[in-house]
Short mmCIF file of C-alpha atoms in Angstrom, two decimals:
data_model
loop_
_atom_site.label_atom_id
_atom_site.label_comp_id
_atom_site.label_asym_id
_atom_site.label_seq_id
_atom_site.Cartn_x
_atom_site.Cartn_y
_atom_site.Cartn_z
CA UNK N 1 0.00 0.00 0.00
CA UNK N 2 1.10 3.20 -0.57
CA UNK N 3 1.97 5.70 1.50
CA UNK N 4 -1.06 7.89 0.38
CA UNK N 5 -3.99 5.28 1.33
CA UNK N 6 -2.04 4.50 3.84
CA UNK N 7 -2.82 8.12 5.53
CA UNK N 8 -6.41 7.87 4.62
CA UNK N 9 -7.57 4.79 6.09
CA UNK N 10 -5.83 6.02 9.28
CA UNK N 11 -7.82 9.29 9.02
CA UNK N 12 -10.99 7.58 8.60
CA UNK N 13 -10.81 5.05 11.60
CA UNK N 14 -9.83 8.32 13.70
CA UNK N 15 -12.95 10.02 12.84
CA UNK N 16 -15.01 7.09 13.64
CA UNK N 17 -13.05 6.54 17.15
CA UNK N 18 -14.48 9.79 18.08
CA UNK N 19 -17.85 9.47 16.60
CA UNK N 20 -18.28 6.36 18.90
CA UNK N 21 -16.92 8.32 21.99
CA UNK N 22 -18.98 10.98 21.05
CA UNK N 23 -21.89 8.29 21.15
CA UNK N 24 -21.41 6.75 24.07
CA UNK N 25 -21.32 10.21 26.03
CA UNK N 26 -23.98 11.48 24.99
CA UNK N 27 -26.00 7.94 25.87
CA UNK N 28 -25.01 6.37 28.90
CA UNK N 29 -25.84 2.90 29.52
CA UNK N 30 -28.37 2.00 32.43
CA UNK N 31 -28.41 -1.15 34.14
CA UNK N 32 -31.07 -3.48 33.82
CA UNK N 33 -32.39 -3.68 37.24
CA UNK N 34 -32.53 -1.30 40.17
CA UNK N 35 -31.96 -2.35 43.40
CA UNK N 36 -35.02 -1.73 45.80
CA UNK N 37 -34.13 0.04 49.19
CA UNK N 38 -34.22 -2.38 52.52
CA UNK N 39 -37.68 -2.00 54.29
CA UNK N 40 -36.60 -2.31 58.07
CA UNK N 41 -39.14 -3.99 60.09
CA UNK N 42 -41.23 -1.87 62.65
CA UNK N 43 -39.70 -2.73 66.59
CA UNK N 44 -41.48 -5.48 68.37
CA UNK N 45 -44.75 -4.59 70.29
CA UNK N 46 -47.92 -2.47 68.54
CA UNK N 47 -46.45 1.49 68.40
CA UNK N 48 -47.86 2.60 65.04
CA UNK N 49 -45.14 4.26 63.09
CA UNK N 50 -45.89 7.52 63.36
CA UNK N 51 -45.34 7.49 67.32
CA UNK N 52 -41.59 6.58 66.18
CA UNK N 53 -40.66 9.53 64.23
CA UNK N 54 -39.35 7.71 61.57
CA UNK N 55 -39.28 9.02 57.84
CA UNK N 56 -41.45 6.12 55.66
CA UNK N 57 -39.76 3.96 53.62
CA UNK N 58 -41.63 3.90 49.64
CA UNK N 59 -42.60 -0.05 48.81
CA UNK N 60 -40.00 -1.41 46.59
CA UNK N 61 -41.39 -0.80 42.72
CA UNK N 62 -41.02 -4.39 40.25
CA UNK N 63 -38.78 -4.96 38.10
CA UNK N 64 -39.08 -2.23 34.97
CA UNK N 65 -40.85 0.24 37.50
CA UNK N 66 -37.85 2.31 37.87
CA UNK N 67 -37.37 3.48 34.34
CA UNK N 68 -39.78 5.56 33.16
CA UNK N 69 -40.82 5.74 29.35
CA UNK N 70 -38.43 5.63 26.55
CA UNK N 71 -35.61 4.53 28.98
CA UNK N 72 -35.11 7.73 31.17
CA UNK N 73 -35.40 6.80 34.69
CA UNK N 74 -38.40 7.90 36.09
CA UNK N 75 -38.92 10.49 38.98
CA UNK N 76 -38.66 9.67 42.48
CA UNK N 77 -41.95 11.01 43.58
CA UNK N 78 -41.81 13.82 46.82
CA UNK N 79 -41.39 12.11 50.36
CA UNK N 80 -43.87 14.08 52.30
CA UNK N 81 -42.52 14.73 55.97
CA UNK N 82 -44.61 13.43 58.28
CA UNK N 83 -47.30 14.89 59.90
CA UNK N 84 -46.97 15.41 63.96
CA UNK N 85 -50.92 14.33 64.91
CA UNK N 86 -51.40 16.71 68.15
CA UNK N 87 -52.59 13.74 71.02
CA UNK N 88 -55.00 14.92 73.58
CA UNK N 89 -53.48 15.53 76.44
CA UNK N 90 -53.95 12.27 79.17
CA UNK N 91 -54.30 13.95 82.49
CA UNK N 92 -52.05 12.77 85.06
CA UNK N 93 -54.93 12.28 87.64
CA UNK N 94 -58.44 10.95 85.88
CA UNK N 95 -61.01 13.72 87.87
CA UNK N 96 -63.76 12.06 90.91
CA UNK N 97 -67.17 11.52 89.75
CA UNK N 98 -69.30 13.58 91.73
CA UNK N 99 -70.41 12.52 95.18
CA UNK N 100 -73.62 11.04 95.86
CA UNK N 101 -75.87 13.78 98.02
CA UNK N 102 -75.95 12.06 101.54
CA UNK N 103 -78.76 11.08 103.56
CA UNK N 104 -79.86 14.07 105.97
CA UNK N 105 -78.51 12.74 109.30
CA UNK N 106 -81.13 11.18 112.14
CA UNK N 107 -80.76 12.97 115.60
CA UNK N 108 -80.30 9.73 117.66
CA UNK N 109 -82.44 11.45 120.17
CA UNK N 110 -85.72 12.65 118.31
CA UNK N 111 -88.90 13.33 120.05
CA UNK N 112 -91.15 11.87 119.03
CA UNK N 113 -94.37 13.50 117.29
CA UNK N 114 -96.89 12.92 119.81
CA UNK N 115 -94.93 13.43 122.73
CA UNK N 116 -96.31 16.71 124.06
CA UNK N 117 -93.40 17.49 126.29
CA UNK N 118 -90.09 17.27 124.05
CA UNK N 119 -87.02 16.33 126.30
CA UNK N 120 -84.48 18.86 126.58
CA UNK N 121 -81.02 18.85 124.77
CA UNK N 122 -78.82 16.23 125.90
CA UNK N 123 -81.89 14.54 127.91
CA UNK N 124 -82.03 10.67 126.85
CA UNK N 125 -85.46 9.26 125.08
CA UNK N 126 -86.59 6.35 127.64
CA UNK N 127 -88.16 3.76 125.74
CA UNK N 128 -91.62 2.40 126.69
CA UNK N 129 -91.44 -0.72 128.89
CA UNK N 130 -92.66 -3.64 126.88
CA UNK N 131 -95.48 -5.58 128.77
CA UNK N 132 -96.36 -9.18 128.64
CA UNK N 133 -99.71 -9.48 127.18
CA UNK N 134 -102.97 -9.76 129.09
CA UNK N 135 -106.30 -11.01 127.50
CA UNK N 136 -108.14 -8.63 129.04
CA UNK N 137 -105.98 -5.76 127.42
CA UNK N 138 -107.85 -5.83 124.34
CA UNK N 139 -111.18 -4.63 125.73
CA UNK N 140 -113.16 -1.94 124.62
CA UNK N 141 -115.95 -0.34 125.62
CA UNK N 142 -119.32 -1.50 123.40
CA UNK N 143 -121.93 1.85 121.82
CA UNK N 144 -124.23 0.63 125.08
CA UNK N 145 -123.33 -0.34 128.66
CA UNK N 146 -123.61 -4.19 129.24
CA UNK N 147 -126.40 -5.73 131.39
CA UNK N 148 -123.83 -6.64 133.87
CA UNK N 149 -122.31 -3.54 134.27
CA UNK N 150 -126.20 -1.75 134.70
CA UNK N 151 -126.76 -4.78 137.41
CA UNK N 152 -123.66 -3.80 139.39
CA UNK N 153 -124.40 0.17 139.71
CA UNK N 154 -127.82 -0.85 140.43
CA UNK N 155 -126.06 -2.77 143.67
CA UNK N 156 -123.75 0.12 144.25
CA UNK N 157 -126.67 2.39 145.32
CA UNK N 158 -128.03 -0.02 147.06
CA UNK N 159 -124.91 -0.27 149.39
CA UNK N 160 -124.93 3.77 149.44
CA UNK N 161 -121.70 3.85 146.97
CA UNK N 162 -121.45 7.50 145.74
CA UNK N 163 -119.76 7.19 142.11
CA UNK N 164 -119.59 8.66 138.88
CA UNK N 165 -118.90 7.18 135.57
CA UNK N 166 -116.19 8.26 134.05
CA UNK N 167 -114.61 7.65 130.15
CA UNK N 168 -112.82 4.64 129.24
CA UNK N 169 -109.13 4.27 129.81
CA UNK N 170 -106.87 1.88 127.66
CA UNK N 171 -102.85 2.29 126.32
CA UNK N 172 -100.52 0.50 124.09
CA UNK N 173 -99.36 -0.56 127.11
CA UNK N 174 -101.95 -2.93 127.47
CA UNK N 175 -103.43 -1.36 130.52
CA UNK N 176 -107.70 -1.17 129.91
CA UNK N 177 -110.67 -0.56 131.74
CA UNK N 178 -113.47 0.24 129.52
CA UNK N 179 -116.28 1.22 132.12
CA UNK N 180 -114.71 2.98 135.01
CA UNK N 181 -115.75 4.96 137.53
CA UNK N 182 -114.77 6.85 139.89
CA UNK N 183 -115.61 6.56 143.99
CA UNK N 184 -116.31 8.59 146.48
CA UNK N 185 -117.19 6.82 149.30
CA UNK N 186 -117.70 2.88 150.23
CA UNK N 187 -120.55 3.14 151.84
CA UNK N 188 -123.34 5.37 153.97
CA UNK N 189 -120.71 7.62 156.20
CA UNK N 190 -117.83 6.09 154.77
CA UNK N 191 -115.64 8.55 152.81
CA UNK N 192 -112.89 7.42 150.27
CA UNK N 193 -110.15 9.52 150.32
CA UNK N 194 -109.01 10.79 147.62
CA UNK N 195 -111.53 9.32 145.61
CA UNK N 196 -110.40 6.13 143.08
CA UNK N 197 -110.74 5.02 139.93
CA UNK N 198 -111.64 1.53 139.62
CA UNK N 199 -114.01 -1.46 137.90
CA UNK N 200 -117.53 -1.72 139.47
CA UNK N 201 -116.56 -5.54 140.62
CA UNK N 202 -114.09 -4.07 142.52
CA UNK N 203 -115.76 -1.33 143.82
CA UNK N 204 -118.74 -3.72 144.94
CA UNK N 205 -115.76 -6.03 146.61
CA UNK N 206 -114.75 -3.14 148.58
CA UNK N 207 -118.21 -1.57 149.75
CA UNK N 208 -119.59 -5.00 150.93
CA UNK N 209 -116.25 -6.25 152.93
CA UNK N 210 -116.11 -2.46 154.23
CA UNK N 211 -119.55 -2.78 155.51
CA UNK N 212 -119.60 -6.62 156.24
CA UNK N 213 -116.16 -6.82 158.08
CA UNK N 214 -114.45 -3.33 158.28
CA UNK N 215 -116.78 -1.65 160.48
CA UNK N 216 -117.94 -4.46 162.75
CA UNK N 217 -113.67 -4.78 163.34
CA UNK N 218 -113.67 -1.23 164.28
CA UNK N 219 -117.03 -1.18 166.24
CA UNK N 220 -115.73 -4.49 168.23
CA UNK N 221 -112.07 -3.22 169.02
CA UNK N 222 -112.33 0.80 169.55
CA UNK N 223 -116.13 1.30 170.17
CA UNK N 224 -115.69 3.43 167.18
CA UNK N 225 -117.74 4.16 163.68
CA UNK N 226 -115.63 3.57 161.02
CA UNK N 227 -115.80 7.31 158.90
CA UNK N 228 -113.27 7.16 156.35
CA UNK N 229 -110.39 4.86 154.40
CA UNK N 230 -107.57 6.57 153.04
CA UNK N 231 -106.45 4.69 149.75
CA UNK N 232 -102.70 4.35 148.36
CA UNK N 233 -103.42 3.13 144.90
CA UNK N 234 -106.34 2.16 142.55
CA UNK N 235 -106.15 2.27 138.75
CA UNK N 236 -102.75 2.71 137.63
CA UNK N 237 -100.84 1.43 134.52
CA UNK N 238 -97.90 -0.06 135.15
CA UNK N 239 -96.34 -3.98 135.72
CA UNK N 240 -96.15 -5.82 138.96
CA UNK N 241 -92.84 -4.79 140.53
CA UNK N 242 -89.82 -6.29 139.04
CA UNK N 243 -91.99 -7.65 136.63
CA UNK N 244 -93.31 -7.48 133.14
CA UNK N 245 -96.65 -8.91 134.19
CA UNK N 246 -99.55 -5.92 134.42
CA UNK N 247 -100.61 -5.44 137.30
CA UNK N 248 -104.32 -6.17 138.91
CA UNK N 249 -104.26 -1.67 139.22
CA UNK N 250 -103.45 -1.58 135.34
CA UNK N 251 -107.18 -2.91 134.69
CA UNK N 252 -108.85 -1.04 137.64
CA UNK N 253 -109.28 -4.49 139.48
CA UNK N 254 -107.19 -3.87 143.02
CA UNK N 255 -107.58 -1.12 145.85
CA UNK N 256 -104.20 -0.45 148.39
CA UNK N 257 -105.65 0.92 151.88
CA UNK N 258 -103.47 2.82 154.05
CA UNK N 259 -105.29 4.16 156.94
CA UNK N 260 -108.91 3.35 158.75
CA UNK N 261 -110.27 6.18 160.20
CA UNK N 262 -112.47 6.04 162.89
CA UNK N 263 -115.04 8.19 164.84
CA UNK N 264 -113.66 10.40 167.76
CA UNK N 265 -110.71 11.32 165.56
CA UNK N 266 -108.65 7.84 166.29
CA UNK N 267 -106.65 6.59 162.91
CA UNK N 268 -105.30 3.12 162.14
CA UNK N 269 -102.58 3.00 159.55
CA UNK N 270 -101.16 -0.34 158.52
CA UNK N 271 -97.86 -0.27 159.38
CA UNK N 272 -95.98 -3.84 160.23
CA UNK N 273 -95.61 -3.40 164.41
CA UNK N 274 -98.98 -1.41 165.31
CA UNK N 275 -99.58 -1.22 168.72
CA UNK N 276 -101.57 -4.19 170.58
CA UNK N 277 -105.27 -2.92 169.86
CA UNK N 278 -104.46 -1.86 166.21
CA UNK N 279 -102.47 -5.11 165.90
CA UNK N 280 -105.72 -6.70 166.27
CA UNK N 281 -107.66 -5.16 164.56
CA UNK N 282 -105.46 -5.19 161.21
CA UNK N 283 -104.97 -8.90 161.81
CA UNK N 284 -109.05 -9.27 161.70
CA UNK N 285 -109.69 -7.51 158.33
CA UNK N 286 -106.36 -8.71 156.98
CA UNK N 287 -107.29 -12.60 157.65
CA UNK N 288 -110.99 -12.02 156.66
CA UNK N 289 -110.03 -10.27 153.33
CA UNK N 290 -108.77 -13.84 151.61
CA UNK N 291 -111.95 -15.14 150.50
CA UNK N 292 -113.72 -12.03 149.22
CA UNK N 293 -110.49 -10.93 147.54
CA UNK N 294 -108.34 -13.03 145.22
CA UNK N 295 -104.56 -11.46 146.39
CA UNK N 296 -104.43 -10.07 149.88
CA UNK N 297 -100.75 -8.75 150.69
CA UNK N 298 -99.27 -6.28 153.33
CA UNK N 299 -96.89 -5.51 155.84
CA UNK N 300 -94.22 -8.43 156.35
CA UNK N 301 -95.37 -9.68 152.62
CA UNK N 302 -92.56 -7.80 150.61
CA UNK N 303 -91.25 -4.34 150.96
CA UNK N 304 -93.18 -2.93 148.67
CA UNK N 305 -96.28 -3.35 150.87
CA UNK N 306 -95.08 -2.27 154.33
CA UNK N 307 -97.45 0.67 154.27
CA UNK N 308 -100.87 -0.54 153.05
CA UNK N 309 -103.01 -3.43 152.36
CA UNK N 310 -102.89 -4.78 149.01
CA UNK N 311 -106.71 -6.06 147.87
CA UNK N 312 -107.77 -7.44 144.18
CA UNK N 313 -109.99 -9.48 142.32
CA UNK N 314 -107.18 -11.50 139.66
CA UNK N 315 -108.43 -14.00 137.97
CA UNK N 316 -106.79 -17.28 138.65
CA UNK N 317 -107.73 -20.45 137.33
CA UNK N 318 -109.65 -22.61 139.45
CA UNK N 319 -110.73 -19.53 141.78
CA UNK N 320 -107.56 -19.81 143.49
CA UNK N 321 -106.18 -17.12 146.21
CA UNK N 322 -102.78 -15.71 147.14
CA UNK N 323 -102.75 -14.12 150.75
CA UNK N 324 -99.62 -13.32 152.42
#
């Protein structure tokens, strides 16, 4: 070859050298496949991610996704920072519910609304004394006076009684007497002082021993009239002593006597060492009393009947009598 092509050939491989660099810079070559980013696993336990502060990671794109059309590679789309969610605020201490209103408080010492006299501040309320039941606590007085009650007045006068009827009396207690009456004397010149409340079989008990034993006594031992009897207790509501039984006086059925008084001024009180004459004649009405009377108690009986002669009408079974 001569020297001529020789230079040519050379000068056209040169130009195409540089039209293949020039080629290849202007069109770089991209690889095939893009490798995704690691995705790094959220810590253990249930925190969503945005409690973390972390940035998050885009899903990895398939194979081809990262090059957009005609071979440029395709825009990374914007990473949005992310947005800090405002919590409420917990409060340290969750707040009370509101208290129930209370129940107004009960004074443990309240009067109560039928007592007419209120006790005073600081005074205790005594409660009623619970009685044992009697069957005669449940009687009542009927719209007309009974036949037997009419009969007994009737004898009353006949004795020369002086009485007066008075209104029923009865308590929750138990305590009843549902035709009462009250007595003046027991008997033609024979005052009762103060006057008593009692049952008409009572006060017929009463008039006929006073006339039938009472004044002959006093007659026999003092050559005296007998003018008066001075009376202790008659209807009362209360228990035997020491007791929760009523007493005979809760139902109008007993009569206490304290003193005989005779003519001339001369008085007899039961007392438990009377002189000789008085002796005697307290012994005489005191023994002749069981029989008529159903209880008969007195001085040297108890100590609650040192004073006064204890006379009633209970009703025991079989008629029996207590006489001390």
């Amino acid at each position: 070859m001569d020297g001529q092509k020789f230079l040519a050939l050379t000068a056209v491989l040169c130009i195409a050298a540089l039209s293949a660099s020039t080629s290849l810079a202007e069109t770089p070559e991209l690889p095939d496949k893009v490798t995704a980013p690691e995705v790094h696993p959220p810590p253990a336990g249930n925190i969503p991610p945005e409690h973390l502060g972390d940035t998050p990671v885009p899903e990895a794109r398939p194979d081809g996704a990262a090059s957009g059309e005609n071979g440029k590679p395709a825009e990374t789309p914007a990473v949005k920072e992310p947005v800090e969610r405002s919590e409420p605020a917990t409060p340290q201490t969750a707040p009370l519910p509101p208290e129930a209103p209370q129940p107004a408080e009960t004074p443990a010492k309240a009067p109560l609304p039928s007592d007419p006299h209120p006790p005073a501040s600081g005074q205790d309320v005594l409660p009623k004394p619970a009685y044992e039941p009697d069957p005669r606590s449940g009687e009542s007085p009927s719209k007309f006076m009974p036949p037997s009650e009419i009969s007994c007045r009737q004898r009353l006068r006949e004795l020369g009684v002086e009485f007066a009827d008075r209104p029923a009396e009865s308590s929750e207690d138990g305590c009843s007497l549902p035709y009462p009456m009250s007595v003046r004397s027991l008997g033609k010149g024979v005052v009762l002082e103060p006057e008593a409340l009692m049952n008409c079989a009572m006060a017929e008990a009463a008039a006929a021993f006073t006339k039938d034993v009472i004044a002959p006594a006093a007659k026999r031992e003092f050559e005296a009239e007998l003018t008066s009897i001075s009376q202790a207790s008659a209807y009362v509501c209360r228990p035997r002593n020491g007791t929760i039984k009523l007493s005979e006086h809760a139902f109008g059925n007993a009569l206490d006597i304290a003193r005989f008084g005779l003519s001339g001024g001369k008085a007899v009180d039961v007392i438990l060492r009377p002189k000789e004459r008085e002796a005697r004649f307290l012994g005489a009405v005191r023994k002749a009393a069981c029989g008529p009377f159903k209880t008969v108690l007195g001085p040297g009986s108890n100590a609650d009947h040192e004073t006064h002669l204890h006379l009633d009408l209970a009703p025991r079974k079989h008629g029996g009598t207590v006489c001390e």
